[in-house]
């Protein structure tokens, strides 16, 4: 988390003009007691800033986890659409080949039918005045028979291939439709999580927002100091050429808004930023933070160099890019913009290096 809750919530808070729990309306005078003074409203208890911050952090984590789940399904859906297109192309070619094979088979059948009234090859051989000519003719007839056999075999094989491709194409399309339905459900889940965040922010007073922001910033500062005193903050290291290009791209996006599911160029989510930065550096990496953590080579925090990725939370639901001097560049969360933050701006899970050729394959 970063320290920008106050700016993030201004629009929703000002629109709501709300306190945490609205106080009950003033009681009307009792008609049985003329002149009785109205009752004073009883103020609702205010939750402490620590509880509000915990609630917000939980809501943001749920929203980001739902976003990364949506992103993973979107990647599967993209690959599945490519597979459906590939199978459709193969099926179209197989059907053309089947049509050609059936035409050849039809010509073969007509030739056999038209030749049924003639003498067989052995009778022609016995009755021929020139045995050598008959033998030569028999060789030609044998070649024709083999060609006919190949035609029949090709027709049978093409029919089997077409049937198999048709079944595979139908199955692939069914899978695509299932993924599309799942993606729509996950999209709705993300929106629900974001609505929960909006409602909570809109219920906070400016004083509460200020208190939560200050508490959050103190937590980040303490976590960063803990890394420093433990010796876990990395020493200065030079980026690889690819890493330097990835950092330049990420830094060029500073100030652009976070938007869930986005991969640029106008907005990004956390893994959309890191994915596109490395794509522009010439290396394709997994789309989601979970897959980046699972498939890229893990390195100790003390060995971080610019361009490496820092993964956060036990379930790897957030990722940022290390840029040096204990800082990362990240797309933090909905409502905020791409920014530089302390490395310990969220609970650190670990770090990975995209430009190392030895991937980690075990499940996290």
Short mmCIF file of C-alpha atoms in Angstrom, two decimals:
data_model
loop_
_atom_site.label_atom_id
_atom_site.label_comp_id
_atom_site.label_asym_id
_atom_site.label_seq_id
_atom_site.Cartn_x
_atom_site.Cartn_y
_atom_site.Cartn_z
CA UNK A 1 0.00 0.00 0.00
CA UNK A 2 1.13 3.54 -0.62
CA UNK A 3 0.40 6.67 1.33
CA UNK A 4 -2.15 8.21 -1.01
CA UNK A 5 -5.47 7.23 0.56
CA UNK A 6 -6.49 10.82 1.14
CA UNK A 7 -6.13 11.81 -2.52
CA UNK A 8 -7.65 8.52 -3.66
CA UNK A 9 -10.84 9.01 -1.68
CA UNK A 10 -11.41 12.73 -2.14
CA UNK A 11 -13.93 12.47 -4.94
CA UNK A 12 -15.99 9.73 -3.32
CA UNK A 13 -15.76 11.25 0.15
CA UNK A 14 -16.76 14.72 -1.00
CA UNK A 15 -19.65 13.30 -2.96
CA UNK A 16 -20.87 11.32 -0.01
CA UNK A 17 -20.27 14.01 2.68
CA UNK A 18 -20.71 11.10 5.03
CA UNK A 19 -19.51 10.10 8.46
CA UNK A 20 -18.64 6.49 9.24
CA UNK A 21 -22.11 5.67 10.61
CA UNK A 22 -24.81 8.31 10.19
CA UNK A 23 -26.25 9.49 13.47
CA UNK A 24 -30.00 9.00 13.95
CA UNK A 25 -32.23 11.98 13.17
CA UNK A 26 -33.33 14.25 16.02
CA UNK A 27 -36.43 12.98 17.76
CA UNK A 28 -39.66 14.87 17.20
CA UNK A 29 -41.37 16.43 20.29
CA UNK A 30 -43.66 14.05 22.11
CA UNK A 31 -47.23 15.17 21.32
CA UNK A 32 -48.28 13.90 24.78
CA UNK A 33 -45.78 16.23 26.46
CA UNK A 34 -46.30 19.79 25.21
CA UNK A 35 -43.14 21.85 25.26
CA UNK A 36 -40.84 18.84 25.74
CA UNK A 37 -37.39 19.41 24.24
CA UNK A 38 -36.36 17.12 21.37
CA UNK A 39 -33.90 14.35 22.20
CA UNK A 40 -30.24 14.87 21.24
CA UNK A 41 -28.88 12.56 18.53
CA UNK A 42 -26.65 9.85 19.90
CA UNK A 43 -23.28 9.74 18.09
CA UNK A 44 -22.36 6.36 16.67
CA UNK A 45 -19.05 4.89 17.84
CA UNK A 46 -16.13 5.55 15.49
CA UNK A 47 -13.88 2.70 14.46
CA UNK A 48 -10.16 3.32 15.05
CA UNK A 49 -7.90 4.16 12.13
CA UNK A 50 -6.07 0.85 12.54
CA UNK A 51 -9.28 -1.09 11.94
CA UNK A 52 -10.21 1.08 8.97
CA UNK A 53 -6.78 0.57 7.45
CA UNK A 54 -7.03 -3.19 7.97
CA UNK A 55 -10.42 -3.21 6.28
CA UNK A 56 -9.16 -1.18 3.33
CA UNK A 57 -6.08 -3.33 2.92
CA UNK A 58 -8.21 -6.45 2.91
CA UNK A 59 -10.62 -5.01 0.34
CA UNK A 60 -7.76 -3.91 -1.92
CA UNK A 61 -6.14 -7.32 -1.69
CA UNK A 62 -9.41 -9.02 -2.57
CA UNK A 63 -9.84 -6.71 -5.56
CA UNK A 64 -6.30 -7.29 -6.78
CA UNK A 65 -6.57 -11.04 -6.32
CA UNK A 66 -9.79 -11.03 -8.33
CA UNK A 67 -8.06 -8.90 -10.98
CA UNK A 68 -5.15 -11.31 -11.35
CA UNK A 69 -7.58 -14.23 -11.57
CA UNK A 70 -9.42 -12.37 -14.32
CA UNK A 71 -6.11 -11.69 -16.09
CA UNK A 72 -5.17 -15.38 -15.97
CA UNK A 73 -8.49 -16.38 -17.52
CA UNK A 74 -8.10 -13.67 -20.16
CA UNK A 75 -4.71 -15.17 -21.12
CA UNK A 76 -6.21 -18.66 -21.34
CA UNK A 77 -9.06 -17.31 -23.44
CA UNK A 78 -6.63 -15.61 -25.81
CA UNK A 79 -4.69 -18.84 -26.29
CA UNK A 80 -7.92 -20.80 -26.72
CA UNK A 81 -9.17 -18.44 -29.41
CA UNK A 82 -5.89 -18.93 -31.26
CA UNK A 83 -6.30 -22.70 -30.93
CA UNK A 84 -9.86 -22.55 -32.27
CA UNK A 85 -8.65 -20.48 -35.22
CA UNK A 86 -5.80 -22.93 -35.89
CA UNK A 87 -8.10 -25.94 -35.79
CA UNK A 88 -10.66 -24.21 -38.00
CA UNK A 89 -7.93 -23.57 -40.56
CA UNK A 90 -6.75 -27.17 -40.47
CA UNK A 91 -10.33 -28.41 -40.73
CA UNK A 92 -10.99 -26.23 -43.78
CA UNK A 93 -7.87 -27.57 -45.49
CA UNK A 94 -8.79 -31.14 -44.57
CA UNK A 95 -12.26 -30.72 -46.04
CA UNK A 96 -10.80 -29.44 -49.30
CA UNK A 97 -8.45 -32.43 -49.39
CA UNK A 98 -11.40 -34.70 -48.66
CA UNK A 99 -13.31 -33.17 -51.53
CA UNK A 100 -10.34 -33.83 -53.87
CA UNK A 101 -10.02 -37.40 -52.57
CA UNK A 102 -13.70 -38.04 -53.17
CA UNK A 103 -13.38 -36.70 -56.69
CA UNK A 104 -10.47 -39.06 -57.34
CA UNK A 105 -12.43 -41.93 -55.86
CA UNK A 106 -15.41 -41.07 -58.07
CA UNK A 107 -13.26 -41.13 -61.18
CA UNK A 108 -11.83 -44.47 -60.07
CA UNK A 109 -15.30 -45.93 -59.55
CA UNK A 110 -16.48 -44.72 -62.96
CA UNK A 111 -13.39 -46.19 -64.62
CA UNK A 112 -13.91 -49.54 -62.95
CA UNK A 113 -17.56 -49.58 -63.96
CA UNK A 114 -16.79 -48.68 -67.55
CA UNK A 115 -14.09 -51.36 -67.75
CA UNK A 116 -16.16 -54.26 -66.42
CA UNK A 117 -17.03 -55.57 -69.91
CA UNK A 118 -13.42 -56.06 -70.98
CA UNK A 119 -11.10 -59.04 -70.57
CA UNK A 120 -9.09 -59.39 -67.42
CA UNK A 121 -5.33 -58.82 -67.49
CA UNK A 122 -4.52 -62.57 -67.30
CA UNK A 123 -6.83 -63.44 -70.22
CA UNK A 124 -5.29 -60.65 -72.32
CA UNK A 125 -1.84 -61.99 -71.50
CA UNK A 126 -2.74 -65.53 -72.65
CA UNK A 127 -4.45 -64.39 -75.86
CA UNK A 128 -2.02 -61.65 -76.84
CA UNK A 129 -0.07 -62.23 -80.11
CA UNK A 130 2.95 -60.49 -78.59
CA UNK A 131 3.61 -61.78 -75.04
CA UNK A 132 6.20 -59.05 -74.32
CA UNK A 133 3.68 -56.34 -75.17
CA UNK A 134 1.16 -58.02 -72.89
CA UNK A 135 3.71 -58.15 -70.08
CA UNK A 136 4.42 -54.46 -70.50
CA UNK A 137 0.70 -53.76 -70.46
CA UNK A 138 0.37 -55.88 -67.34
CA UNK A 139 3.03 -53.75 -65.63
CA UNK A 140 1.04 -50.64 -66.46
CA UNK A 141 -2.13 -52.28 -65.18
CA UNK A 142 -0.35 -53.12 -61.92
CA UNK A 143 0.76 -49.55 -61.49
CA UNK A 144 -2.78 -48.41 -62.09
CA UNK A 145 -4.05 -50.85 -59.48
CA UNK A 146 -1.55 -49.55 -56.95
CA UNK A 147 -2.56 -45.99 -57.76
CA UNK A 148 -6.17 -46.95 -57.20
CA UNK A 149 -5.29 -48.49 -53.86
CA UNK A 150 -3.48 -45.32 -52.85
CA UNK A 151 -6.52 -43.26 -53.81
CA UNK A 152 -8.79 -45.39 -51.64
CA UNK A 153 -6.31 -45.24 -48.74
CA UNK A 154 -5.98 -41.46 -49.07
CA UNK A 155 -9.75 -41.05 -49.08
CA UNK A 156 -10.11 -43.19 -45.94
CA UNK A 157 -7.30 -41.37 -44.12
CA UNK A 158 -8.63 -37.93 -45.09
CA UNK A 159 -12.11 -38.82 -43.86
CA UNK A 160 -10.68 -39.97 -40.51
CA UNK A 161 -8.57 -36.80 -40.23
CA UNK A 162 -11.53 -34.58 -41.03
CA UNK A 163 -13.70 -36.32 -38.44
CA UNK A 164 -10.97 -36.02 -35.78
CA UNK A 165 -10.38 -32.34 -36.57
CA UNK A 166 -14.11 -31.62 -36.48
CA UNK A 167 -14.36 -33.18 -33.01
CA UNK A 168 -11.28 -31.27 -31.79
CA UNK A 169 -12.63 -28.00 -33.19
CA UNK A 170 -15.99 -28.51 -31.46
CA UNK A 171 -14.27 -29.32 -28.16
CA UNK A 172 -11.97 -26.30 -28.47
CA UNK A 173 -14.92 -24.02 -29.16
CA UNK A 174 -16.79 -25.42 -26.14
CA UNK A 175 -13.71 -24.69 -24.01
CA UNK A 176 -13.55 -21.15 -25.40
CA UNK A 177 -17.19 -20.52 -24.55
CA UNK A 178 -16.66 -21.89 -21.02
CA UNK A 179 -13.67 -19.59 -20.50
CA UNK A 180 -15.64 -16.63 -21.81
CA UNK A 181 -18.43 -17.33 -19.31
CA UNK A 182 -15.88 -17.67 -16.51
CA UNK A 183 -14.24 -14.40 -17.49
CA UNK A 184 -17.58 -12.58 -17.36
CA UNK A 185 -18.20 -13.95 -13.86
CA UNK A 186 -14.72 -12.88 -12.75
CA UNK A 187 -15.22 -9.43 -14.25
CA UNK A 188 -18.36 -9.04 -12.16
CA UNK A 189 -16.45 -10.23 -9.09
CA UNK A 190 -13.75 -7.59 -9.62
CA UNK A 191 -16.37 -4.88 -9.96
CA UNK A 192 -18.08 -6.02 -6.77
CA UNK A 193 -14.77 -5.84 -4.88
CA UNK A 194 -14.10 -2.36 -6.20
CA UNK A 195 -17.60 -1.27 -5.24
CA UNK A 196 -16.89 -2.46 -1.70
CA UNK A 197 -13.78 -0.25 -1.61
CA UNK A 198 -15.72 2.74 -2.96
CA UNK A 199 -18.46 2.36 -0.35
CA UNK A 200 -15.96 2.20 2.50
CA UNK A 201 -14.00 5.21 1.25
CA UNK A 202 -17.19 7.20 0.77
CA UNK A 203 -18.16 6.53 4.38
CA UNK A 204 -14.98 8.09 5.82
CA UNK A 205 -14.67 11.63 7.10
CA UNK A 206 -11.65 13.73 6.09
CA UNK A 207 -10.25 13.26 9.59
CA UNK A 208 -10.52 9.49 9.30
CA UNK A 209 -8.90 9.53 5.88
CA UNK A 210 -6.03 11.59 7.20
CA UNK A 211 -5.55 9.26 10.17
CA UNK A 212 -5.61 6.15 7.97
CA UNK A 213 -3.12 7.70 5.52
CA UNK A 214 -0.71 8.64 8.30
CA UNK A 215 -0.97 5.19 9.88
CA UNK A 216 -0.33 3.51 6.55
CA UNK A 217 2.72 5.66 5.87
CA UNK A 218 4.16 4.91 9.31
CA UNK A 219 3.75 1.20 8.62
CA UNK A 220 5.58 1.43 5.31
CA UNK A 221 8.40 3.46 6.85
CA UNK A 222 8.81 0.94 9.68
CA UNK A 223 8.84 -1.99 7.25
CA UNK A 224 11.46 -0.29 5.07
CA UNK A 225 13.65 0.43 8.12
CA UNK A 226 13.33 -3.18 9.21
CA UNK A 227 14.62 -4.34 5.81
CA UNK A 228 17.50 -1.90 6.07
CA UNK A 229 18.55 -2.91 9.59
CA UNK A 230 18.30 -6.61 8.74
CA UNK A 231 20.62 -6.18 5.77
CA UNK A 232 17.96 -7.33 3.30
CA UNK A 233 17.97 -4.16 1.22
CA UNK A 234 20.08 -4.79 -1.89
CA UNK A 235 23.39 -3.09 -2.54
CA UNK A 236 23.81 -0.95 -5.63
CA UNK A 237 23.97 -3.17 -8.71
CA UNK A 238 24.01 -2.46 -12.41
CA UNK A 239 21.03 -3.58 -14.45
CA UNK A 240 21.42 -5.94 -17.37
CA UNK A 241 20.90 -4.30 -20.79
CA UNK A 242 17.40 -5.81 -20.96
CA UNK A 243 16.66 -4.81 -17.37
CA UNK A 244 17.72 -1.24 -18.08
CA UNK A 245 15.33 -1.06 -21.04
CA UNK A 246 12.51 -2.49 -18.91
CA UNK A 247 13.15 0.10 -16.17
CA UNK A 248 13.17 2.96 -18.69
CA UNK A 249 9.83 1.83 -20.06
CA UNK A 250 8.28 1.48 -16.59
CA UNK A 251 9.57 4.89 -15.51
CA UNK A 252 8.12 6.46 -18.66
CA UNK A 253 4.66 5.35 -17.43
CA UNK A 254 4.85 7.32 -14.16
CA UNK A 255 1.64 9.23 -13.51
CA UNK A 256 -0.58 7.03 -15.69
CA UNK A 257 -3.63 5.61 -13.91
CA UNK A 258 -4.11 2.13 -12.53
CA UNK A 259 -6.92 0.29 -14.27
CA UNK A 260 -7.63 -3.37 -13.59
CA UNK A 261 -6.99 -5.70 -16.52
CA UNK A 262 -5.08 -3.00 -18.46
CA UNK A 263 -1.73 -3.46 -20.22
CA UNK A 264 -1.23 0.03 -21.57
CA UNK A 265 -0.50 2.23 -23.23
CA UNK A 266 -2.74 4.64 -21.31
CA UNK A 267 -3.28 2.66 -18.09
CA UNK A 268 -2.05 -0.50 -16.39
CA UNK A 269 -2.65 -2.88 -13.54
CA UNK A 270 0.31 -4.14 -11.52
CA UNK A 271 1.29 -7.12 -13.67
CA UNK A 272 0.24 -5.34 -16.85
CA UNK A 273 2.99 -2.78 -16.18
CA UNK A 274 5.72 -5.34 -15.49
CA UNK A 275 4.68 -7.52 -18.43
CA UNK A 276 4.71 -4.66 -20.92
CA UNK A 277 7.98 -3.24 -19.57
CA UNK A 278 9.75 -6.54 -20.20
CA UNK A 279 7.95 -6.99 -23.52
CA UNK A 280 9.49 -3.70 -24.66
CA UNK A 281 12.84 -4.94 -23.40
CA UNK A 282 12.52 -7.90 -25.77
CA UNK A 283 11.41 -10.61 -23.38
CA UNK A 284 7.97 -12.15 -22.97
CA UNK A 285 7.08 -13.01 -19.37
CA UNK A 286 3.88 -14.43 -17.83
CA UNK A 287 0.93 -12.05 -17.63
CA UNK A 288 -0.04 -12.42 -13.96
CA UNK A 289 1.87 -11.83 -10.73
CA UNK A 290 1.18 -15.42 -9.62
CA UNK A 291 2.65 -16.85 -12.82
CA UNK A 292 5.59 -14.46 -12.67
CA UNK A 293 6.31 -15.74 -9.17
CA UNK A 294 5.82 -19.37 -10.15
CA UNK A 295 7.70 -19.48 -13.45
CA UNK A 296 10.52 -16.94 -13.23
CA UNK A 297 13.77 -17.58 -11.38
CA UNK A 298 13.61 -16.54 -7.73
CA UNK A 299 16.45 -14.54 -6.24
CA UNK A 300 17.23 -13.26 -2.70
CA UNK A 301 16.18 -9.69 -1.99
CA UNK A 302 19.80 -8.82 -1.32
CA UNK A 303 20.68 -9.67 -4.94
CA UNK A 304 18.07 -7.42 -6.54
CA UNK A 305 19.20 -5.37 -9.50
CA UNK A 306 17.13 -2.85 -11.49
CA UNK A 307 14.56 -4.59 -13.65
CA UNK A 308 13.96 -7.48 -11.26
CA UNK A 309 10.43 -7.96 -9.98
CA UNK A 310 9.32 -7.85 -6.35
CA UNK A 311 6.26 -9.98 -5.57
CA UNK A 312 3.99 -9.21 -2.61
CA UNK A 313 1.56 -10.96 -0.25
CA UNK A 314 1.49 -14.70 0.54
CA UNK A 315 -0.65 -15.47 -2.50
CA UNK A 316 1.51 -13.40 -4.90
CA UNK A 317 -1.30 -11.01 -5.82
CA UNK A 318 0.82 -7.89 -6.42
CA UNK A 319 4.07 -7.19 -8.26
CA UNK A 320 6.35 -4.19 -8.78
CA UNK A 321 9.66 -3.52 -10.57
CA UNK A 322 12.82 -2.77 -8.64
CA UNK A 323 14.56 0.39 -9.88
CA UNK A 324 17.40 0.69 -7.36
CA UNK A 325 18.10 2.56 -4.11
CA UNK A 326 15.48 0.52 -2.25
CA UNK A 327 12.68 1.74 -4.53
CA UNK A 328 10.18 0.09 -6.86
CA UNK A 329 7.95 1.44 -9.61
CA UNK A 330 4.44 0.07 -9.46
CA UNK A 331 0.81 0.44 -10.45
CA UNK A 332 -0.40 0.36 -6.83
CA UNK A 333 -4.18 -0.11 -6.83
CA UNK A 334 -7.47 1.27 -8.20
CA UNK A 335 -7.76 5.02 -7.92
CA UNK A 336 -4.02 5.66 -7.86
CA UNK A 337 -1.35 6.30 -10.48
CA UNK A 338 1.89 4.61 -11.38
CA UNK A 339 4.49 5.79 -8.90
CA UNK A 340 7.80 5.09 -7.22
CA UNK A 341 7.47 3.59 -3.74
CA UNK A 342 9.65 2.06 -1.05
CA UNK A 343 10.41 -1.61 -1.68
CA UNK A 344 8.51 -2.48 1.51
CA UNK A 345 5.32 -0.65 0.48
CA UNK A 346 3.54 -4.03 0.78
CA UNK A 347 4.41 -7.27 2.60
CA UNK A 348 7.20 -8.79 0.49
CA UNK A 349 6.90 -12.41 -0.65
CA UNK A 350 10.11 -12.53 -2.69
CA UNK A 351 11.79 -11.49 -5.91
CA UNK A 352 12.23 -12.93 -9.41
CA UNK A 353 14.51 -12.17 -12.35
CA UNK A 354 12.90 -12.15 -15.79
CA UNK A 355 16.13 -12.16 -17.82
CA UNK A 356 17.54 -15.30 -16.26
CA UNK A 357 17.21 -18.44 -18.37
CA UNK A 358 16.64 -20.85 -15.48
CA UNK A 359 12.89 -20.73 -14.68
CA UNK A 360 11.33 -22.07 -11.50
CA UNK A 361 8.66 -24.67 -12.28
CA UNK A 362 7.53 -25.88 -8.87
CA UNK A 363 4.21 -24.67 -7.51
CA UNK A 364 4.45 -21.97 -4.93
#
